[in-house]
Structures are given as structure tokens and as C-alpha cells.
Coordinates of N, CA and C in Angstrom, one line a residue:
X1 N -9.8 -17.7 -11.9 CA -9.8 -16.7 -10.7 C -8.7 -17.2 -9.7
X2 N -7.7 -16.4 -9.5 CA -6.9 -16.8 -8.2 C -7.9 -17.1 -6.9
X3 N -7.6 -17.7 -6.4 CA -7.7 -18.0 -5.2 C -6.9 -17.6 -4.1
X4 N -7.1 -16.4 -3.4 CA -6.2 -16.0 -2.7 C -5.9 -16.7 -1.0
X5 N -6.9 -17.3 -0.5 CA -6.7 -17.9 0.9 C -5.8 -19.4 0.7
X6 N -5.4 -19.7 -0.1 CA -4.3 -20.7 -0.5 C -2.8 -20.1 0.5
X7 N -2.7 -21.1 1.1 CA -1.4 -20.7 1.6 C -0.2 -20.4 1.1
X8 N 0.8 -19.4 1.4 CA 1.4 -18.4 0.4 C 1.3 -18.0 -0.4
X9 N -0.2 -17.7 -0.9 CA -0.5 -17.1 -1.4 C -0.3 -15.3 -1.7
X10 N -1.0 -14.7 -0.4 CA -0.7 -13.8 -0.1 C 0.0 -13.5 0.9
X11 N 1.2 -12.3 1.0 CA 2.0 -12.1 2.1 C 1.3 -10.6 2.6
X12 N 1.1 -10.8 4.0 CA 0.5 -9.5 4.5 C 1.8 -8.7 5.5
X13 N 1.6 -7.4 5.3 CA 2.8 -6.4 5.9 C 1.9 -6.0 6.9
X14 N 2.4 -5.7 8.2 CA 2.1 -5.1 9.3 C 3.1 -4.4 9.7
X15 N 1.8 -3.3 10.4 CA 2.3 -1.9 11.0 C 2.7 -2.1 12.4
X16 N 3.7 -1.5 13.0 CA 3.7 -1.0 14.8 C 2.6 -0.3 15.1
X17 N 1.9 0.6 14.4 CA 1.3 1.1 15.0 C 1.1 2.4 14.0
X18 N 2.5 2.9 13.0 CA 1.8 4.0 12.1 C 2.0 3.7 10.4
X19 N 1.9 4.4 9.7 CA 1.5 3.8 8.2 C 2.4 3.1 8.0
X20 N 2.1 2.5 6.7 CA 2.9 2.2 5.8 C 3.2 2.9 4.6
X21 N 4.6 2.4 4.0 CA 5.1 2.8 2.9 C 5.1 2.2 1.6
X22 N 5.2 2.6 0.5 CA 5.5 1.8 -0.4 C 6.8 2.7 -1.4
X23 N 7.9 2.5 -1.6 CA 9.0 3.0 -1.7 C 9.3 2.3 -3.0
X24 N 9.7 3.2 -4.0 CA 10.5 2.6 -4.9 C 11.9 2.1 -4.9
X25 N 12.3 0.6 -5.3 CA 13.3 0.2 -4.8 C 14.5 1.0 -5.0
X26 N 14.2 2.2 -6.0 CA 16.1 2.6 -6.5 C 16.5 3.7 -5.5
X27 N 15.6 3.8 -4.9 CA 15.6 4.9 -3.9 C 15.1 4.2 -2.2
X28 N 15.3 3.3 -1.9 CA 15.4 2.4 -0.7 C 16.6 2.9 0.9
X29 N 17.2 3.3 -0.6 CA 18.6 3.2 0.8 C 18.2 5.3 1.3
X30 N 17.5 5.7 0.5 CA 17.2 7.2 1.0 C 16.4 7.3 2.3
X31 N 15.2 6.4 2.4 CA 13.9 6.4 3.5 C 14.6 6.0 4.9
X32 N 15.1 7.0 5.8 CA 15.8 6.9 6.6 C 14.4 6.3 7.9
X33 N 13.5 5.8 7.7 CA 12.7 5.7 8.8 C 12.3 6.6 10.1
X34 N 12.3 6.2 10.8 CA 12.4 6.8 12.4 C 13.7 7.4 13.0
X35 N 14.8 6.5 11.7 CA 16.1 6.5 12.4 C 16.5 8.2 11.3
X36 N 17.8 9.0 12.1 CA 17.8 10.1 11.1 C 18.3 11.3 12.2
X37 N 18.8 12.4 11.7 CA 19.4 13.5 12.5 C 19.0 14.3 12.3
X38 N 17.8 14.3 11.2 CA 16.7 15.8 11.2 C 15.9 16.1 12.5
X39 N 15.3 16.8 12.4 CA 14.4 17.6 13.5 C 13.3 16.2 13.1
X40 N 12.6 16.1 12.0 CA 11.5 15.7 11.6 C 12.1 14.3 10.7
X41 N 11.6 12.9 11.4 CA 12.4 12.0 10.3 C 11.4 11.8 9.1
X42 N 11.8 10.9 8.2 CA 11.0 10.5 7.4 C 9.9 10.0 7.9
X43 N 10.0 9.1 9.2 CA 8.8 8.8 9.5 C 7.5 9.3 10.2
X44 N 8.2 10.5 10.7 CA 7.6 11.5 11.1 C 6.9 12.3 9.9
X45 N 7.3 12.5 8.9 CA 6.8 13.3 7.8 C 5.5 11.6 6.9
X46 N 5.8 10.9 7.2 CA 4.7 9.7 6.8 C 3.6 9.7 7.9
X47 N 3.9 10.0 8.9 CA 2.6 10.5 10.3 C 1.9 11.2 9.5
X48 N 2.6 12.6 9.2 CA 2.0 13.6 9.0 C 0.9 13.5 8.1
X49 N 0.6 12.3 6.8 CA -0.2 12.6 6.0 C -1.5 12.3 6.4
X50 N -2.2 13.2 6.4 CA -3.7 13.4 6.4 C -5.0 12.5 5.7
X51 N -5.3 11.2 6.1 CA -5.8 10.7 5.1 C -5.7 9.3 4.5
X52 N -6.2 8.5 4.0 CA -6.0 7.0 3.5 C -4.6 6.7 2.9
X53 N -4.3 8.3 2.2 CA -2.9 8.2 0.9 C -2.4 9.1 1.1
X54 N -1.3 9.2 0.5 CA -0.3 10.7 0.5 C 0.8 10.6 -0.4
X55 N 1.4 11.4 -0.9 CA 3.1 10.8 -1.4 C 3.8 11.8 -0.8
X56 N 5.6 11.1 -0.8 CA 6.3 11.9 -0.1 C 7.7 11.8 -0.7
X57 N 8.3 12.8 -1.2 CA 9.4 12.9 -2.3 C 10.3 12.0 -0.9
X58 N 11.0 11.0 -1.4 CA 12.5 10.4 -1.3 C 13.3 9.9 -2.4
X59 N 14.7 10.8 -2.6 CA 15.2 11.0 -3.3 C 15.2 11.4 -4.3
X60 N 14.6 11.0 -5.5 CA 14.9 12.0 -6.5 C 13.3 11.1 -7.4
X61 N 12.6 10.4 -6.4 CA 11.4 9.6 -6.1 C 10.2 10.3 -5.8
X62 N 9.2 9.6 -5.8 CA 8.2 9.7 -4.8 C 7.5 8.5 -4.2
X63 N 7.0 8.5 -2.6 CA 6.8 7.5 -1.8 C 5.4 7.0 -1.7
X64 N 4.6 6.3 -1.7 CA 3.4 6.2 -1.1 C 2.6 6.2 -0.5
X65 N 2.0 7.0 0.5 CA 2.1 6.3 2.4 C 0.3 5.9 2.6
X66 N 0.5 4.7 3.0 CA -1.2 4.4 3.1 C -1.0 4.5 4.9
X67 N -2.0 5.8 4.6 CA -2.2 6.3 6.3 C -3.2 6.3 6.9
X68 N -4.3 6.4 7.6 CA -5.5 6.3 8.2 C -5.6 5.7 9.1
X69 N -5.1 4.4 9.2 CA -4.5 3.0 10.6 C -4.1 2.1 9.9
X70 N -3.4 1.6 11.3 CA -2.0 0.6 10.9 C -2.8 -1.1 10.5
X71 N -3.6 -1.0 9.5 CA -4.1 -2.1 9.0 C -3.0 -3.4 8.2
X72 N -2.8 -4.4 8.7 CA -2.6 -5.6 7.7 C -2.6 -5.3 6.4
X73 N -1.8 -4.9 5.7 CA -1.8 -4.9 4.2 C -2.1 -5.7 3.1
X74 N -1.9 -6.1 2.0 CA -1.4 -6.9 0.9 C -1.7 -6.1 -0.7
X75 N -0.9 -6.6 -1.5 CA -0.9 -5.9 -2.8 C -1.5 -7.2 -3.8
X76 N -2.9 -7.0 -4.4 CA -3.5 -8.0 -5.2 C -3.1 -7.5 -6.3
X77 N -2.0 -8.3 -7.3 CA -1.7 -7.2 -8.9 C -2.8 -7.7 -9.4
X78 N -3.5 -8.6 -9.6 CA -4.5 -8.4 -10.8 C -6.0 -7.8 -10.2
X79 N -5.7 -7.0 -9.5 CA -6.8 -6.3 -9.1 C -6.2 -4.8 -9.4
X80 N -4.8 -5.1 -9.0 CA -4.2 -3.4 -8.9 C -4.5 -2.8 -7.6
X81 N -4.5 -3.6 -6.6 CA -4.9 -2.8 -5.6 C -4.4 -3.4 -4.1
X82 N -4.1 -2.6 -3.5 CA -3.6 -3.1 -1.9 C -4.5 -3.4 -1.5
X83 N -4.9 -4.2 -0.8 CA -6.0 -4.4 0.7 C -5.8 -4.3 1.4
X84 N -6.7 -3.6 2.6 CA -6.1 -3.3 3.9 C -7.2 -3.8 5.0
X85 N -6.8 -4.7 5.7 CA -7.7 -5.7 6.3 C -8.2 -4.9 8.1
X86 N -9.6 -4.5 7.6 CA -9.5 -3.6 8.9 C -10.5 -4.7 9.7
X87 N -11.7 -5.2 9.4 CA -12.3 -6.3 9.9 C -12.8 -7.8 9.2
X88 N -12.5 -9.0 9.2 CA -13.2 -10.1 9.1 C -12.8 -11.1 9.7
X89 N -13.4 -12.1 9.6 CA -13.4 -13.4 10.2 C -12.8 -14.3 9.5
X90 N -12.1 -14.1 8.7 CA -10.8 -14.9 7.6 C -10.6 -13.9 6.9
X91 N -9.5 -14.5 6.1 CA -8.6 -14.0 5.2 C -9.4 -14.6 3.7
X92 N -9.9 -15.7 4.0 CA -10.3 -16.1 2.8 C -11.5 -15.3 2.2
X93 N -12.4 -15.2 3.2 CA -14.0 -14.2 3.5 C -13.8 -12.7 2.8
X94 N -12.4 -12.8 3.9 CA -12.2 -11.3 3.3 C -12.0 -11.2 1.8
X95 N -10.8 -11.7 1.3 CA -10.4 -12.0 0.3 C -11.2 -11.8 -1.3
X96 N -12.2 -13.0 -1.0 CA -13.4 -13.1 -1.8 C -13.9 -12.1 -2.2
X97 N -14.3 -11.1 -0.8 CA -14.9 -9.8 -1.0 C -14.4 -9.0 -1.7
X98 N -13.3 -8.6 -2.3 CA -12.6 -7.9 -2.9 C -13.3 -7.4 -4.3
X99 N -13.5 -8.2 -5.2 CA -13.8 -7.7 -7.0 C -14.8 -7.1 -6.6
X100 N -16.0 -8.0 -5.7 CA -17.0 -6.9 -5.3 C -17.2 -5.5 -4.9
X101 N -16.2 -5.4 -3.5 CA -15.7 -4.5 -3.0 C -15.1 -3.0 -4.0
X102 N -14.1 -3.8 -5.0 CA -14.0 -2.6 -5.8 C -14.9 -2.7 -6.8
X103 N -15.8 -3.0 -7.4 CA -16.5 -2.6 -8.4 C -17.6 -1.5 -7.2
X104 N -18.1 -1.5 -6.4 CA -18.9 -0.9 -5.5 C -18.6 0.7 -4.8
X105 N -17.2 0.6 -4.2 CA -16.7 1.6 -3.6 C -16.8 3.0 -4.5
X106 N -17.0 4.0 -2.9 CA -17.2 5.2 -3.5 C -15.7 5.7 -3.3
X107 N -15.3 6.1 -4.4 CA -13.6 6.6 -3.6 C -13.1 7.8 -3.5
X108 N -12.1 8.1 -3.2 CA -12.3 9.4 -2.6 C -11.1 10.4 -3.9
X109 N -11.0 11.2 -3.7 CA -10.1 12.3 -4.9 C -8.8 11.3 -5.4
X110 N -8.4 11.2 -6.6 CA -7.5 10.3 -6.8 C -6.2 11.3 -6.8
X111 N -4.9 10.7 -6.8 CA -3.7 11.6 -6.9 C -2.9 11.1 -7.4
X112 N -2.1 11.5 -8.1 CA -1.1 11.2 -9.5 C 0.4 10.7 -8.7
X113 N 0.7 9.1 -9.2 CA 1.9 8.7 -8.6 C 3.2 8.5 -9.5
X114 N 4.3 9.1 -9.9 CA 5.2 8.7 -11.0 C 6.0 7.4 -10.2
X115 N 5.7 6.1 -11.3 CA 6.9 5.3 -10.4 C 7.5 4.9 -11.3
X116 N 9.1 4.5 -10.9 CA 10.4 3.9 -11.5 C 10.4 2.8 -12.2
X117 N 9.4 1.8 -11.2 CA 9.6 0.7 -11.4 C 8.9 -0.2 -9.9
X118 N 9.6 -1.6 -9.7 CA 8.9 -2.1 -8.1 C 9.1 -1.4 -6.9
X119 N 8.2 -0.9 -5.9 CA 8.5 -0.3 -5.3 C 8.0 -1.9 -3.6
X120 N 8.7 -1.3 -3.0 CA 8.6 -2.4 -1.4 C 7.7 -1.7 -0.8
X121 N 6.8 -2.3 -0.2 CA 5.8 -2.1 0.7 C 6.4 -2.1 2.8
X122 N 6.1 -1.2 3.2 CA 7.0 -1.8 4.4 C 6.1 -1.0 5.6
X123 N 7.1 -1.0 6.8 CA 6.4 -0.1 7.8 C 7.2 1.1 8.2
X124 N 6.3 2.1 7.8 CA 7.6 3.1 7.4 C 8.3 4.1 8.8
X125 N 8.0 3.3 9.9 CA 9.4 3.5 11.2 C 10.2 2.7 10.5
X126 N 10.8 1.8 9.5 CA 11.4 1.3 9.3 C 12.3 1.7 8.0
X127 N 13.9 2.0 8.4 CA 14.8 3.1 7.3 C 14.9 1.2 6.2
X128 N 15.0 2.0 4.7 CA 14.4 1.2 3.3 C 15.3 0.2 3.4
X129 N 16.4 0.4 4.1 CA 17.3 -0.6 3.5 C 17.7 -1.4 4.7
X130 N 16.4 -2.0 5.7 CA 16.2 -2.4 6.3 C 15.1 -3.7 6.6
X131 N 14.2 -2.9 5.7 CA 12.6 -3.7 5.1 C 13.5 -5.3 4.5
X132 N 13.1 -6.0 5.3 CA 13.1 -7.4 4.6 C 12.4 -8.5 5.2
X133 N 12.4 -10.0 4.4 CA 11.8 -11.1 4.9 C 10.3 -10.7 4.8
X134 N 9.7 -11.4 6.0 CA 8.5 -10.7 6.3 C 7.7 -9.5 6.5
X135 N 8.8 -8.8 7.1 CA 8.4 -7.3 7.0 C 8.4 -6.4 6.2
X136 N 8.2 -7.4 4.7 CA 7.5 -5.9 3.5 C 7.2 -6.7 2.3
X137 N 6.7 -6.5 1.4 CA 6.1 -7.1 0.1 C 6.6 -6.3 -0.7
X138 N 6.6 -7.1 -1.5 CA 7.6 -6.4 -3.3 C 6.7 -6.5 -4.1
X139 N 6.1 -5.7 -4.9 CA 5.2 -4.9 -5.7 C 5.4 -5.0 -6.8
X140 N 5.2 -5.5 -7.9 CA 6.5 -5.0 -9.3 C 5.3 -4.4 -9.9
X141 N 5.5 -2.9 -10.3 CA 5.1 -2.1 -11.1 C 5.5 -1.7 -12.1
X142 N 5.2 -1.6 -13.1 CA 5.7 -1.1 -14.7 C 5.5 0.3 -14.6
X143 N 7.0 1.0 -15.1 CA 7.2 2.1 -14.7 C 6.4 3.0 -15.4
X144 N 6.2 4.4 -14.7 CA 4.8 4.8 -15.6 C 4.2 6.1 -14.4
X145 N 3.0 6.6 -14.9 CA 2.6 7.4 -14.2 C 0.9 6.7 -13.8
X146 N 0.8 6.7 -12.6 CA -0.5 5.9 -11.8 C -1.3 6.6 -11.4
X147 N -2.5 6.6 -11.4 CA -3.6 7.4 -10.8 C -4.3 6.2 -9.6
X148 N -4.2 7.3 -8.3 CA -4.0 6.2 -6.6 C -4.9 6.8 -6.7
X149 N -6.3 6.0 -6.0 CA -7.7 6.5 -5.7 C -8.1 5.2 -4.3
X150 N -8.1 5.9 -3.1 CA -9.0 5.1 -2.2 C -10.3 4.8 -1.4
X151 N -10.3 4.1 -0.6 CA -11.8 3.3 -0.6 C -12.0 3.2 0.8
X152 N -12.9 3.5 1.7 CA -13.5 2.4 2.6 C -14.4 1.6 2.4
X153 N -14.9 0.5 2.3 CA -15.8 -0.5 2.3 C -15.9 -1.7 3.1
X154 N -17.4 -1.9 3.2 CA -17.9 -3.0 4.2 C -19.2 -3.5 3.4
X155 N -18.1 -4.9 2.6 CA -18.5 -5.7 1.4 C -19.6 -6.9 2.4
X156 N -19.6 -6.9 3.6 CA -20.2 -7.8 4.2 C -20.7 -7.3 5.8
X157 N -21.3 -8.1 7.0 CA -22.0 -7.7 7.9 C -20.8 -7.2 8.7
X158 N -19.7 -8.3 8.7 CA -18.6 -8.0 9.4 C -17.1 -8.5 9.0
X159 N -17.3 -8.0 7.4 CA -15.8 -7.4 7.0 C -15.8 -6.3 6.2
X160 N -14.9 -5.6 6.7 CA -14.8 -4.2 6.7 C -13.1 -4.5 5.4
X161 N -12.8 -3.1 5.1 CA -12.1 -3.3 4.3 C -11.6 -2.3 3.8
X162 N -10.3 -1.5 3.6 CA -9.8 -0.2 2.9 C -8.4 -1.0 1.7
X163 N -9.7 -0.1 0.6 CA -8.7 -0.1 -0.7 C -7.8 0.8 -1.3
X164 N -6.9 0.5 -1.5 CA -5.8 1.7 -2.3 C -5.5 0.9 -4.0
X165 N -6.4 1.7 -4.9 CA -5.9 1.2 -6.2 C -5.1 2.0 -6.8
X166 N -4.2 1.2 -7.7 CA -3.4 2.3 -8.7 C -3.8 1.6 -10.2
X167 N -3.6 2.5 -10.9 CA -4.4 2.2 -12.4 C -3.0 3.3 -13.3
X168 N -2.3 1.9 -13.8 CA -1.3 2.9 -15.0 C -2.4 3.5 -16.1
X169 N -2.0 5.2 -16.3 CA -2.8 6.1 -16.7 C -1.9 6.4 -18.3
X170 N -0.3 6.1 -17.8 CA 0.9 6.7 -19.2 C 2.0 5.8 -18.2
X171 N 2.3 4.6 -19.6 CA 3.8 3.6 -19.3 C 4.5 5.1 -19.7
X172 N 5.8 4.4 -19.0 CA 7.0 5.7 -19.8 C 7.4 4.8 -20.6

């Protein structure tokens, strides 16, 4: 079993304040952020989604946007699933809670994601080819078609917890 409260272990992405993205890298330099000369920027169109998930065509792509609040992220691959850290008292507490957490959760309508390949995890006021260092997590996904299904859960008295899993459904 990994042990995830090990130091760098896991890298967590944080929001300003609205979702996150998860962007396929071939298509990075498209996600113009907040910045942009449309009426409505990309990041305005990642506001707009209604809900824990959404996707949003960039470039010849599609985007991810984990929306609901600007929670602390991370991407567990051998779970397949982001965590989004809404309440606990560690990282490690939290952490733990997870296999539980998803075997338990009721989740909500799933939606079909086609990806390329790794996509960056970021904060999506921020244009793709901008996301670096600490401010985003690299994902590597095997290209394919994913079935995204999410969660709220409160695996304990006081850790709270929102899951976003993806489950390759067809490699290409």
C-alpha cells in the first residue's frame, strides 16, 4: 500500500478561489485562462460549469473542470481518482480515508471523457502555458476514452472529502 502522507509524496494544486482544470498537454498552449480578447474567457466558461465536473472543448481536445469549490486537489493514480480536500485534520487522516471513501460513495451521473494522453491539472484563471512548478500536477493518462463519475463523502467525524474518478472504459 502506498503511503501517501510521506513527504513528496503527494503534490496538492490550489485554487484562487475558482475551479480547476485538468488540460490535456497537446492542447496547453490553447487554454487562454482569464487572460483572452473574447467577451467570455476560458475561464469564465470553467465558472460556468454547474456542478462537481464538466468538460470543455479546448482545441481540438476536451478539458476537465472540477467545479463546486476551490478545494486542494491531488491525483491518486492507483486509485484513479483526484481528491479534493474539503475538511481534515491532516493529510495523512485524510489520505487513509480514501479506499474507504471510494468503495462507499454514492456518486453522481458519470460523463464520458476522450483523452490524448497526460493531461496538467492547474487553476484554470491560469492560460496552459503558464501552469508550472507548483501550481499544477501532471497526470499521465493512457490515451483512451474515461468514464468521470463524482462523489461527496465524509469518510470520518471531521474529514470531509470530494472525489473525481476516471476509469479507462476503451484504450485507443
Amino acid at each position: 500500500m502506498v503511503r501517501y502522507a510521506e513527504p513528496g509524496t503527494v503534490e496538492w494544486v490550489e485554487s484562487g478561489g475558482g475551479p480547476l482544470i485538468a488540460v490535456p498537454e497537446t492542447v496547453l498552449p490553447f487554454w487562454a485562462g482569464a487572460d483572452g480578447e473574447e467577451t467570455a474567457s476560458d475561464y469564465d466558461r470553467a465558472c460556468e460549469v454547474d456542478g462537481p465536473v464538466g468538460l470543455l472543448p479546448v482545441g481540438d481536445c476536451t478539458a476537465l473542470v472540477l467545479g463546486d469549490e476551490p478545494a486542494s486537489t491531488t491525483y491518486l493514480p492507483d486509485q484513479g481518482v483526484f481528491v479534493r480536500w474539503c475538511a481534515g485534520n491532516s493529510e495523512g487522516e485524510l489520505l487513509a480515508s480514501v479506499p474507504g471513501a471510494v468503495a462507499t460513495a454514492q456518486w453522481e451521473p458519470e460523463v464520458t471523457w476522450q483523452v490524448p494522453g497526460p493531461v496538467l491539472l492547474f487553476d484554470a484563471a491560469w492560460p496552459g502555458g503558464e501552469a508550472s512548478g507548483s501550481d499544477r500536477v501532471r497526470v499521465v493518462l493512457e490515451p483512451g476514452r474515461y468514464a468521470v463519475r463524482a462523489a461527496r463523502v465524509q469518510p470520518g467525524p471531521e474529514v470531509w472529502l470530494g472525489l473525481v474518478q476516471l476509469r479507462l472504459v476503451a484504450p485507443r
